[in-house]
Every structure is written in C-alpha cells, then in structure tokens.
Coordinates of C-alpha atoms in Angstrom, one line a residue:
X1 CA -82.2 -6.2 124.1
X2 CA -85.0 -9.1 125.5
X3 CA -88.0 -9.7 123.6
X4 CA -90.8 -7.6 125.0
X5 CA -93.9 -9.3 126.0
X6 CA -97.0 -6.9 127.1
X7 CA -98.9 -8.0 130.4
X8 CA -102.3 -7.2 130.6
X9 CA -105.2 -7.0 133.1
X10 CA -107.1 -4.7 135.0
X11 CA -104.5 -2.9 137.5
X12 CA -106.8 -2.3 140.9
X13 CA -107.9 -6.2 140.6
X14 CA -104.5 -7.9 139.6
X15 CA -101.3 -5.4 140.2
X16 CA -99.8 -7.9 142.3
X17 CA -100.2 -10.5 140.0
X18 CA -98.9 -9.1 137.4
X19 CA -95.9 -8.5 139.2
X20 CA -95.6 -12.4 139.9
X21 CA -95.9 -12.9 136.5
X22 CA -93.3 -10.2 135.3
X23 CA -90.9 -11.5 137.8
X24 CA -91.0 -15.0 135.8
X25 CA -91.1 -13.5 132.6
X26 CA -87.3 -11.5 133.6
X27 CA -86.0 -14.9 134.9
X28 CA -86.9 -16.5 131.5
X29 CA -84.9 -13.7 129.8
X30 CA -87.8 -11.7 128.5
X31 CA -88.6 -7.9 129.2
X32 CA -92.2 -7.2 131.0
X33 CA -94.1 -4.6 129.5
X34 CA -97.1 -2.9 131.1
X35 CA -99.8 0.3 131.6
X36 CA -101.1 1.0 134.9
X37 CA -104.7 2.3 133.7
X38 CA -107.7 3.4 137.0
X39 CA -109.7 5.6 135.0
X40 CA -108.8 8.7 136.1
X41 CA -106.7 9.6 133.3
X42 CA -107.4 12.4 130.9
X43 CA -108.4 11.8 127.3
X44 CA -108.4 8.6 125.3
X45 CA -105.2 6.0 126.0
X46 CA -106.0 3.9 122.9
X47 CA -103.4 5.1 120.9
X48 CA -100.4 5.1 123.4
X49 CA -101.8 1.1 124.6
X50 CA -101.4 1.0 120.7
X51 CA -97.6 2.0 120.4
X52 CA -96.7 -0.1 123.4
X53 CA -98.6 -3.4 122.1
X54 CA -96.6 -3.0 119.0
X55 CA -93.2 -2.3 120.1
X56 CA -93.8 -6.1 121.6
X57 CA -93.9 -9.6 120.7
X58 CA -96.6 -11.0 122.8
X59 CA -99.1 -10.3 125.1
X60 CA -100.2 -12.0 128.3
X61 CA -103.8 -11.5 129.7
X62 CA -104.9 -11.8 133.3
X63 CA -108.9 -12.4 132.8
X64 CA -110.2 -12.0 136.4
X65 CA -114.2 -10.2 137.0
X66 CA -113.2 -6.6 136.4
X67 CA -114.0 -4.3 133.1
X68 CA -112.0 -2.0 134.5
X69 CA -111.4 2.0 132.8
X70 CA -113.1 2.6 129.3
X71 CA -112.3 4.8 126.8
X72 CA -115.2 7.2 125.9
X73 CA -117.6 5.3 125.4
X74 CA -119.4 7.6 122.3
X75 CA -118.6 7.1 120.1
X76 CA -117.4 3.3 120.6
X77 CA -114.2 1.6 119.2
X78 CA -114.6 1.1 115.2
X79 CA -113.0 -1.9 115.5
X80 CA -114.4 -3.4 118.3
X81 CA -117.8 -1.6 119.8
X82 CA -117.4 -0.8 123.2
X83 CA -114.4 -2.2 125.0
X84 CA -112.6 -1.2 128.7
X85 CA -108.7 -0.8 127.9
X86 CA -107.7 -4.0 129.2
X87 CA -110.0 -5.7 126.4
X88 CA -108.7 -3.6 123.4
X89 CA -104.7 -4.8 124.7
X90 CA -105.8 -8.0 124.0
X91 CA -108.0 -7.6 120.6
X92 CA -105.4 -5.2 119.3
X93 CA -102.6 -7.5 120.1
X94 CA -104.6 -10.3 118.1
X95 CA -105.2 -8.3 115.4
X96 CA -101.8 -7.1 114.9
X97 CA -101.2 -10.9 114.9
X98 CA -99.0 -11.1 118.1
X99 CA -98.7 -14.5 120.1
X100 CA -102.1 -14.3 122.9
X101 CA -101.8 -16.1 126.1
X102 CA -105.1 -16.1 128.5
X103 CA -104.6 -16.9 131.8
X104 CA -108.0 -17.2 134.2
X105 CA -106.5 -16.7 137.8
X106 CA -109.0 -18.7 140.3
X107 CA -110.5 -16.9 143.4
X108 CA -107.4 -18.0 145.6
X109 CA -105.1 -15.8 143.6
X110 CA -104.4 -12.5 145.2
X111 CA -106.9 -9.8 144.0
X112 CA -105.6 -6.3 145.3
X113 CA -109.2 -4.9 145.2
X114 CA -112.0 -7.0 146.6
X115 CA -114.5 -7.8 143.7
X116 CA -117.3 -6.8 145.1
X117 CA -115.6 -3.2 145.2
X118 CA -114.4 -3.5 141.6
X119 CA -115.7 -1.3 138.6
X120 CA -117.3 1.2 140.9
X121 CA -117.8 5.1 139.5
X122 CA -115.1 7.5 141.3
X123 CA -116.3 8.9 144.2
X124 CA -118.5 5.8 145.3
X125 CA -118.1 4.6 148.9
X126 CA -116.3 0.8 148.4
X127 CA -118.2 -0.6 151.4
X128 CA -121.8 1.0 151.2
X129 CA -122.4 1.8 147.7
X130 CA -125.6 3.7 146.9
X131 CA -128.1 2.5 144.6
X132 CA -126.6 4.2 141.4
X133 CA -123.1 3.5 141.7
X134 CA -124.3 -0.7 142.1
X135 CA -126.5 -0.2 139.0
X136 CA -123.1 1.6 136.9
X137 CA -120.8 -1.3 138.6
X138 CA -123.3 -4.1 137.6
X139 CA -123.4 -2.5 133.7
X140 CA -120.0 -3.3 133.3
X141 CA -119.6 -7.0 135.0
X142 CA -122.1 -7.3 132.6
X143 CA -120.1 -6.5 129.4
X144 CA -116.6 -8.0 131.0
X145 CA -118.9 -11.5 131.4
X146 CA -119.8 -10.9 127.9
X147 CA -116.1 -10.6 126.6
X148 CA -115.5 -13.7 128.8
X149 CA -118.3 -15.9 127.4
X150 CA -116.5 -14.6 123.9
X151 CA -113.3 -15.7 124.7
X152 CA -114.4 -19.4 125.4
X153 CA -116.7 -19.2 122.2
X154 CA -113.2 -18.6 120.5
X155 CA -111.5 -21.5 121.5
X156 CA -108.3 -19.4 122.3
X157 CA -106.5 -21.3 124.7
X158 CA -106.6 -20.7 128.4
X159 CA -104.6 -21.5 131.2
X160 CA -106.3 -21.7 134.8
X161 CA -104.9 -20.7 138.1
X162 CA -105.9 -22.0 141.4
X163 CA -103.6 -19.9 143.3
X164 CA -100.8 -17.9 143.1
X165 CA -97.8 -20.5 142.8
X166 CA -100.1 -22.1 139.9
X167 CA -100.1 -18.9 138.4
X168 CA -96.2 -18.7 138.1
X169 CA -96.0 -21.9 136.8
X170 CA -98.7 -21.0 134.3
X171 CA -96.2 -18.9 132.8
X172 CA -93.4 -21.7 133.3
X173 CA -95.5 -23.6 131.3
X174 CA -95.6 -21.7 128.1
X175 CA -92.3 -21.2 128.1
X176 CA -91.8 -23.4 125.3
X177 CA -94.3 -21.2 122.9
X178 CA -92.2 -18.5 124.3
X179 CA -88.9 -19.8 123.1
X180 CA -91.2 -19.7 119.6
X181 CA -91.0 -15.8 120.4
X182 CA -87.1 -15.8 121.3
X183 CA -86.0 -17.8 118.4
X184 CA -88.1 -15.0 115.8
X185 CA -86.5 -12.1 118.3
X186 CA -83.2 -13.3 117.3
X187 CA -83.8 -14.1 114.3
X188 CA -85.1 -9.9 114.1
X189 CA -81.8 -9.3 115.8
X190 CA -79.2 -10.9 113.5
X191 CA -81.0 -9.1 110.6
X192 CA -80.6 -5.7 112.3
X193 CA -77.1 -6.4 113.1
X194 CA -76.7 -8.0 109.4
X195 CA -78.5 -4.9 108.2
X196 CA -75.9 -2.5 110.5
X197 CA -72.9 -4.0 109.2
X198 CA -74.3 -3.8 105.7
X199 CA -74.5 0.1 105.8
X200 CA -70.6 0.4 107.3
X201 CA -69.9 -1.3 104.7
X202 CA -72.0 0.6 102.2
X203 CA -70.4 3.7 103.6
X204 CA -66.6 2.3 103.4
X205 CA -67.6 2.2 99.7
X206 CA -67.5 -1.4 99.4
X207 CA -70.9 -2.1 97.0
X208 CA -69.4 -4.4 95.0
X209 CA -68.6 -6.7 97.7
X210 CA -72.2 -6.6 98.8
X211 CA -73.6 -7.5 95.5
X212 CA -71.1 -10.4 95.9
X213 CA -72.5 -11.1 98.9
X214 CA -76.2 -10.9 97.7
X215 CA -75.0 -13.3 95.2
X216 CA -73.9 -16.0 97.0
X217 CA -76.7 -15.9 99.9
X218 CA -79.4 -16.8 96.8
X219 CA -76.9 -19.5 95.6
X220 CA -76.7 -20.6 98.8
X221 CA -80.9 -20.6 99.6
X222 CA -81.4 -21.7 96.2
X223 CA -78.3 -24.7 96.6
X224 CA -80.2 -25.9 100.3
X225 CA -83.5 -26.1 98.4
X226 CA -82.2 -28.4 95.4
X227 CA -80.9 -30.6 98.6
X228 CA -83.7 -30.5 100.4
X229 CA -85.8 -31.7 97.3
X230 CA -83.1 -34.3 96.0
X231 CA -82.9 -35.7 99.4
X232 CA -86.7 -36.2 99.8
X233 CA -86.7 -37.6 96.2
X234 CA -83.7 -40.0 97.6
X235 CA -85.5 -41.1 101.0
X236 CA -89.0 -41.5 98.9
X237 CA -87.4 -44.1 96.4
X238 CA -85.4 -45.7 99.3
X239 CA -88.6 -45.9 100.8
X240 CA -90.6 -47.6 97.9
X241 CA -87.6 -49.9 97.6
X242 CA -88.4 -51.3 101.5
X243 CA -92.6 -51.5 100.8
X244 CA -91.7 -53.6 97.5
X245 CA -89.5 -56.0 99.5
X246 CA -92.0 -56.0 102.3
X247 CA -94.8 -56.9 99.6
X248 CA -92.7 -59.2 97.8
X249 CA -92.4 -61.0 101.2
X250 CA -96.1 -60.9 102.0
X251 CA -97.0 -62.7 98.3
X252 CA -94.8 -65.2 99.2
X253 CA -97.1 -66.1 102.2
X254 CA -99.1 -69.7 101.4
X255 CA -102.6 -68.2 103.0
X256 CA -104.3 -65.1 101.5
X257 CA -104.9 -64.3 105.4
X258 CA -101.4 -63.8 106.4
X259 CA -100.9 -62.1 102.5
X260 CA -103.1 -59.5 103.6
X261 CA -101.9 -59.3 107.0
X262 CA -98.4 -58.4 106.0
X263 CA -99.5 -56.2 102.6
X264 CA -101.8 -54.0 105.1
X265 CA -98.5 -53.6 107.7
X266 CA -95.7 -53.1 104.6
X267 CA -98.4 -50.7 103.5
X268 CA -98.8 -48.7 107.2
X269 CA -94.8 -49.2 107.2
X270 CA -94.4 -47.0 104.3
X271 CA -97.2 -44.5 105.1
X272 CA -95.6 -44.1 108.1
X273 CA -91.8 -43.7 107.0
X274 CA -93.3 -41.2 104.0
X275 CA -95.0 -38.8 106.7
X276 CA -91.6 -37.9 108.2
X277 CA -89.4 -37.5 104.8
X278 CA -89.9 -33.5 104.9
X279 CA -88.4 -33.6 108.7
X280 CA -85.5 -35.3 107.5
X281 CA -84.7 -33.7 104.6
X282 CA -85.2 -30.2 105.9
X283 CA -82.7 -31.3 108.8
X284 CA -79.8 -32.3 106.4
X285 CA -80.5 -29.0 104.4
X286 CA -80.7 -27.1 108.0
X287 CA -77.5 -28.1 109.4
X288 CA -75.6 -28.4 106.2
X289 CA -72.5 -25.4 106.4
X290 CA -73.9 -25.1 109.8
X291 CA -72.1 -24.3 112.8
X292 CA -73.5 -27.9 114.1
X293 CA -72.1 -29.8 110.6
X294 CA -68.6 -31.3 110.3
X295 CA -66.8 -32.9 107.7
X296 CA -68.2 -36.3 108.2
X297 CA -71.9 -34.7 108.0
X298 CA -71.4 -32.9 104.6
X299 CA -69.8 -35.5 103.2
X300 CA -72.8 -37.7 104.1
X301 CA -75.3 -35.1 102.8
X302 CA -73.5 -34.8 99.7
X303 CA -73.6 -38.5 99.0
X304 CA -77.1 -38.8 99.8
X305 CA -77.8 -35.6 97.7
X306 CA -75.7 -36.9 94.5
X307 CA -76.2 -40.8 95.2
X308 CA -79.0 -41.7 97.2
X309 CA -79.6 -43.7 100.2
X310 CA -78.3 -46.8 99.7
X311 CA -75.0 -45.2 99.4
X312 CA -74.8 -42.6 101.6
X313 CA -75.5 -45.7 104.6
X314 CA -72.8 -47.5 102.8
X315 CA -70.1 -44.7 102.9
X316 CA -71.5 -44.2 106.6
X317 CA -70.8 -48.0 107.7
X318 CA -66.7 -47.6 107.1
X319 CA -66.7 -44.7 109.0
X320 CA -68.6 -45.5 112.2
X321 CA -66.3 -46.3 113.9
X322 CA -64.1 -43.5 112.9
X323 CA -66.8 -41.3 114.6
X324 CA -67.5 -42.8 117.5
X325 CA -63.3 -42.9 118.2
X326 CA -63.4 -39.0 117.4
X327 CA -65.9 -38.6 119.6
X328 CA -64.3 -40.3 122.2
X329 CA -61.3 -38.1 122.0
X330 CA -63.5 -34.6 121.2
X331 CA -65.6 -34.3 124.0
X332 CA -66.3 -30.8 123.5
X333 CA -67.3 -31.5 120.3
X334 CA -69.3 -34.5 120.7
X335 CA -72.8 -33.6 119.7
X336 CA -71.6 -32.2 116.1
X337 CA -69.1 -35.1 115.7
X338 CA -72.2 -37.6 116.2
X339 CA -74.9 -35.7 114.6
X340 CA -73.8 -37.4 111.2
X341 CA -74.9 -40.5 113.0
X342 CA -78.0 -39.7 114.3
X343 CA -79.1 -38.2 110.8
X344 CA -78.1 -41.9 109.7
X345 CA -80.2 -43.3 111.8
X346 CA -82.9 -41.1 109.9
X347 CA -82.1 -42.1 106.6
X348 CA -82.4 -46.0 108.1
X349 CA -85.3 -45.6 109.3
X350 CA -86.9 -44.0 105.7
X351 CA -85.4 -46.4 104.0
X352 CA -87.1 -49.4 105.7
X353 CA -83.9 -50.7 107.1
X354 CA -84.9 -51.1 110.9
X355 CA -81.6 -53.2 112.0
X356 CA -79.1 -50.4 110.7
X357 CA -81.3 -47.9 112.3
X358 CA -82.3 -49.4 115.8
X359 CA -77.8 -50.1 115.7
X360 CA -77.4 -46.5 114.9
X361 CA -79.3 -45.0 117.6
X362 CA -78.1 -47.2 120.6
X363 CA -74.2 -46.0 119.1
X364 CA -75.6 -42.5 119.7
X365 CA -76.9 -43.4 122.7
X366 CA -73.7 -45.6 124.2
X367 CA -71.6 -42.0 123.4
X368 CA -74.0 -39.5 125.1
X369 CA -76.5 -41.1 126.9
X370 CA -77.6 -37.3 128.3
X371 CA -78.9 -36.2 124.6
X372 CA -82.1 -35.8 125.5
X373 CA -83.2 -35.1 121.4
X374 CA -81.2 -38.2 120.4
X375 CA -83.2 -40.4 123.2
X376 CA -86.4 -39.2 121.9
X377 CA -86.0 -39.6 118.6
X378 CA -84.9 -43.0 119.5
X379 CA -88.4 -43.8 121.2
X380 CA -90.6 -42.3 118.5
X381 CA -88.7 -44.6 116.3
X382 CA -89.1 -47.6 118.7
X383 CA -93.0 -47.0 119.4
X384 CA -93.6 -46.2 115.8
X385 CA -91.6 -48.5 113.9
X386 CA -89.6 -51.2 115.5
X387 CA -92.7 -52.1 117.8
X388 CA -95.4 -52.1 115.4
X389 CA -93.4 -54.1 112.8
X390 CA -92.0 -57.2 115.6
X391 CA -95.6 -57.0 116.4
X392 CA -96.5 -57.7 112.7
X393 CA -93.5 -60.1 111.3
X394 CA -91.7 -61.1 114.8
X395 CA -93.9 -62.3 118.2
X396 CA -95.1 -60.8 121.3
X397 CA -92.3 -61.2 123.3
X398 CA -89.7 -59.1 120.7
X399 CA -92.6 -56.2 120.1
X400 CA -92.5 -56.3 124.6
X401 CA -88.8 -55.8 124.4
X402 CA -89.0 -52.6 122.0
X403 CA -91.9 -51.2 123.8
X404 CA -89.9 -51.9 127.4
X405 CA -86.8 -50.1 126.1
X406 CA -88.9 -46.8 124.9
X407 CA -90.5 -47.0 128.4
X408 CA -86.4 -46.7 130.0
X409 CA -86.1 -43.9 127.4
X410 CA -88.9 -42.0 128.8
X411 CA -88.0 -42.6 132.4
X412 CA -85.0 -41.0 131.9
X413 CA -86.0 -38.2 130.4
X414 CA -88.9 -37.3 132.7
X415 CA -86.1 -37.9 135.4
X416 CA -83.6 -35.3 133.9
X417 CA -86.0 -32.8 133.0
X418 CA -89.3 -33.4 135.0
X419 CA -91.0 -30.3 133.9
X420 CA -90.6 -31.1 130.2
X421 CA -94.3 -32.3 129.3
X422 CA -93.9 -33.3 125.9
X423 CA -91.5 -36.1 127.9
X424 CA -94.3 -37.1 130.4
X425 CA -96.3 -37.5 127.1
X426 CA -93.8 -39.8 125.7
X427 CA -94.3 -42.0 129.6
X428 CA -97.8 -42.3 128.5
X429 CA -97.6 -43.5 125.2
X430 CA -95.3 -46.3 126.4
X431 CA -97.3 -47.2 129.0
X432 CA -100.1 -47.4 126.1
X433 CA -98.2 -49.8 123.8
X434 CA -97.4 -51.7 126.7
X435 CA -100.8 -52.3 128.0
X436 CA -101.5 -53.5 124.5
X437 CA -99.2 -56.2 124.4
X438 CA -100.1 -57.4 127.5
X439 CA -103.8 -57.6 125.5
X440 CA -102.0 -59.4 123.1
X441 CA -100.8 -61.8 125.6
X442 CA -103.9 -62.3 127.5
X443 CA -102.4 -60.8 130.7
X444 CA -105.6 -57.6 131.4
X445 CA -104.2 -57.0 135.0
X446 CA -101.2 -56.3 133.6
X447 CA -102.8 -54.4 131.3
X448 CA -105.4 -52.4 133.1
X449 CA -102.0 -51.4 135.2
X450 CA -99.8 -50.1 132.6
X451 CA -103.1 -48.3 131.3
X452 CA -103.8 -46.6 134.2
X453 CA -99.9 -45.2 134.6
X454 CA -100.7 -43.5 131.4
X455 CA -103.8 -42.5 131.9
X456 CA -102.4 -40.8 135.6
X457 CA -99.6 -39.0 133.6
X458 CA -102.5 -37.7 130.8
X459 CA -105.2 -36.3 133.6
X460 CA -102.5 -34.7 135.5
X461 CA -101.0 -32.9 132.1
X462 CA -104.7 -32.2 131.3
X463 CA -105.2 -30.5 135.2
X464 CA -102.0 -28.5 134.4
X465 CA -103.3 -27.5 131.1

C-alpha cells in the first residue's frame, strides 16, 4: 500500500500531463489517482469524484484555460454554486481538509486539445464553430477565469510551469510536503497493523495482556511528557544562568555605552537560545527508548531530566571520548552512537556555553562529515550564535572566521544534495552575514559581491517557486 494522491484537471486539455506528473508521483513511491471526465457521461459524477477524493491523501491540480464537463447545472452545487468537475476535485478536497497543490502549466506545456477548441458543446465543429457553440464555449472561459482569479485571491500557493520538464520538477519540488503526507500514511499504517494484531490477540483470548499493554503505552506518553517539560524547565534555568553571567559581565564595563551594548546582546543571546528550548526538548523526549537511542543517550537524558544541565554536560565530558572510540569501531551504528553528542551540543548551546558547543559539533563533524542534519544544525548554530556573539564580545576578524566556516558548511551540502532548497537557502544566508562583516570592515566591494551571491541563489529559488 502507497499513499494515494488524486490528480486533477481537465482530461481533453491536460491528459498528457497528467501522465507526466503521475509518472513522478510512482517514482517518489506514491500511487496516482485519477477520473477521465468529457462530458458525455450519464447522470451526475459528484458523488463517485467524492469517494475517490476521499480514499486519498492529497490532491494535485493542473489549472490550465479549460472548465471542462459540469454537473447539471440546476440546480447548482449547495456547497459551491456552479462548478465544472475538475473545480469541485479541488474544493471538495479542501474542504475535506486534504493537502492542495496548484500547479499553472505555461502555454509551452503540452495541451492535448488546442484551446481555442476547448469547452465547446458536443457536436460543434472544432475548426469552424458556429455562432452558438462560440457564445456556450465563451460562458464557461468565463466562469473557469473566475475560479482562477479566486484561486489567487486565496493566496493558496501555486507553482508555475514553463514547459513540460519544469512541470516534472514542479512535482520534484514538493516532494518534501509530500514526505509530510508519507510520514502521516505510515503513521495510518502502523495503527492498522497495531490495530490487526490487537484483534488476534483479542481473539486468542489474551484481554488481559492488552489492558497491560494499554497500561504501559499511557505511562509511557505520560513518562515522555514529564521529560519533555523537566527538560525545558532544565535548559530554561541553564539558560538564565548564561544571560546573568553575560549581564554581570556587561555591569562590569567602565562606560554606560559599552554596558548597554553588551546588556542589549546578553539579552538577544538569551531570547534567541529560549526560542529553540521546545525543539530540543521534544528531540530528547522523541528519541528517548527509540530505535535511534543507545545507552549513552538515555543515560544523558535521564541526567538532564533528574539533574539539569550543568550535569548532564559534565557526565557527557568523561565520556566523549568513549563515543567517539565506539564510533570508530561501530560503523554501522555510527549515527545512534553519536546522536548523544549532537543532542549535547544542543544542550551547550541553550545553556549559553558556546566553547563546549562549537567543540561538540566539529567532534560530530570529524566522525561523519556526510551527516547532512548534523552539518546544518552546526551552521544555524554558527550564523545564529557563535557569529553574532564574536561580533558583540570578540572582533571582526573572529565573527569572519565563524561566518566563513558556515559558508564551507553550506557548500557542501548544496554539493551533496543540489536539489535540497532549504540548503541553497542556508548559501544565501552566509553569504548575507558575510557581506555584513565586510560592512563592518569597510571593505563594500567585497560586500556588494558576497550580497549579490546570495541574492543570485534567492531570485533563482524565487523563479523555481
């Protein structure tokens, strides 16, 4: 079983097309679903467009000139007035609150009916249509403009076409909010098969053993939530701890200038390490008892959980090296042996301690330079953190270093995975911080250069939509 996702548009203009796109959709693991509709059919298809829409996960639209068939037109829809097919697949599928995707194919696309021969009454002649039949086709370009000019007022977001390659890689491109759909699918599918073995077992007469069961799962949800909330409450203080250090240091100074210049940064500092404490706790409560968690990960989690911070990193400082030689000798199981590592590196960087963290992640680094996640999270940290605060405490020169090291990050991950545009968006940013140091330092060609990378990398992302 492949999630299902429902392709829609009017069949005489884009049959072809759709075919494209169902061809990507089967090599991304998904199942194409469709309904060949031309207005010939007997009675009213609204309820079987209906069933199929709902047996699916998501619906693509191909938004082209055509209205295409109608259902009777008197009365109209009661949901949505008078509507062809193809625009009741997609308002159903929104109101059923399925995942939309528009996609507007340009007039270089392949159309398998001319337009000007679209949305003509049966019986017309294509090539010399009389005076009637061009009145009835012009009625309904009317009402598919006005579903178009809807669709914009919406702000639902579309995806343009300028031919029939960019029309694949339309649907390329949302593969990530596709992924969305394939994680929920299996998701659906483990509580089906969970389900399944539930009722063998219910009909091998085992009931207490699934009230046992029952039992432990809400001890279990109910034991990840108390860690989620007593790590948060951990990584907050550890947090507070750093911004009262910072401002202690900032009182210190002998101008009120630079007091306020450092309170205003230990300030931002804090902000900035507070806005990602529920991503770090709800990663140790996510991969706790995991599949992903060793020994050395749990036992981390639980010191954090029952100690706080402070001790957790100590505990985690005698066994670094531990790690990193079990990971040297467990290849297969590097990422879960590091993992505890890179979660350190987390708790580092929420608790203000910028060394320990910067250390952790370039240990994580050394051992897998191909984790792509670890890399990233590495540069966020760099661009966010460790550049901002050299900038603030340090010089020019040491902020240039940290920014120069995100930018190698971001090289290499739009050179392992080109396609990946949330990693061309990370090229841009450094790019960014690097044009403002060169501000900083006076040097604008330099600047006006590494501006213009990023903005090249932004306008081409904003072209592909």
């Amino acid at each position: 079983m492949k999630p299902r996702i429902f392709i829609s548009c009017v069949s005489p203009e884009f049959r072809t097309a759709r075919g494209k796109v169902a061809d990507v959709l089967t090599f991304l693991g998904y199942e194409p679903e469709k309904q060949e509709i031309f207005g010939t059919e007997p009675g009213d298809l609204r309820q079987m467009l209906r069933d199929k829409i709902d047996s699916c996960h998501g619906l693509i639209q191909l938004v082209g000139q055509g209205y295409g068939a109608e259902p009777p037109p008197d009365p109209p829809d009661p949901e949505f007035g008078r509507v062809s097919y193809t625009q009741f697949e997609f308002l159903h599928a929104r109101k059923k609150g399925l995942k939309t995707w528009l996609i507007l194919p340009g007039p270089a696309c392949q159309r398998d009916t001319p337009p000007g021969q679209l949305d003509l009454p049966p019986g017309a002649d294509p090539d010399h249509p009389a005076e009637a039949d061009r009145a009835h086709q012009d009625a309904r370009r009317r009402l598919q403009q006005d579903y178009v000019a809807a669709l914009h007022a919406s702000g639902h977001l579309r995806h343009t076409a300028a031919d029939d390659t960019q029309l694949q890689l339309c649907v390329h491109s949302i593969k990530g909010e596709l992924a969305a759909l394939r994680r929920a699918f299996a998701r659906w599918q483990r509580t089906v098969l969970a389900a399944f073995a539930l009722l063998i077992l219910l009909l091998a007469g085992v009931l207490a053993y699934q009230s046992r069961t029952t039992t432990q799962l809400a001890g279990l949800a109910a034991g990840q939530k108390v860690t989620r909330e007593r790590i948060r409450a951990h990584l907050q203080e550890a947090s507070q701890r750093a911004l009262d250090k910072d401002l202690a240091h900032a009182q210190a100074q002998a101008t009120w200038q630079e007091r306020e210049r450092l309170q205003e940064a230990a300030r931002a500092a804090h902000q900035q390490r507070l806005s990602r404490l529920d991503d770090f706790a709800a990663e140790f409560s996510r991969l706790e008892g995991s599949a992903e968690a060793t020994g050395a990960f749990d036992e981390l989690t639980r010191i954090v959980t029952d100690q706080g911070v402070d001790q957790a990193l100590a505990w985690l400082e005698s066994r670094r090296g531990g790690i990193l030689q079990d990971y040297q000798q467990e290849k297969e199981r590097a990422r879960s042996r590091l993992q505890p590592l890179l979660s350190g590196a987390k708790l580092a960087e929420a608790g203000g301690d910028t060394a320990r963290a910067h250390s952790l992640y370039r240990d994580v680094l050394a051992a897998d330079p191909a984790w792509a996640q670890a890399r990233h999270d590495h540069l966020v940290f760099l661009v966010n953190t460790l550049g901002p605060r050299a900038q603030t405490h340090e010089t020019l020169a040491a902020a240039l270093a940290h920014y120069q090291e995100a930018a190698r990050h971001a090289r290499r991950l739009t050179e392992d995975d080109p396609g990946n545009t949330q990693w061309q968006r990370d090229l841009s940013v450094s790019f960014n911080k690097l044009g403002d140091v060169a501000v900083a330092q006076g040097d604008l060609a330099a600047a006006a250069g590494h501006y213009r990378s990023g903005l090249d990398i932004r306008q081409k992302l904003a072209a592909a939509d």
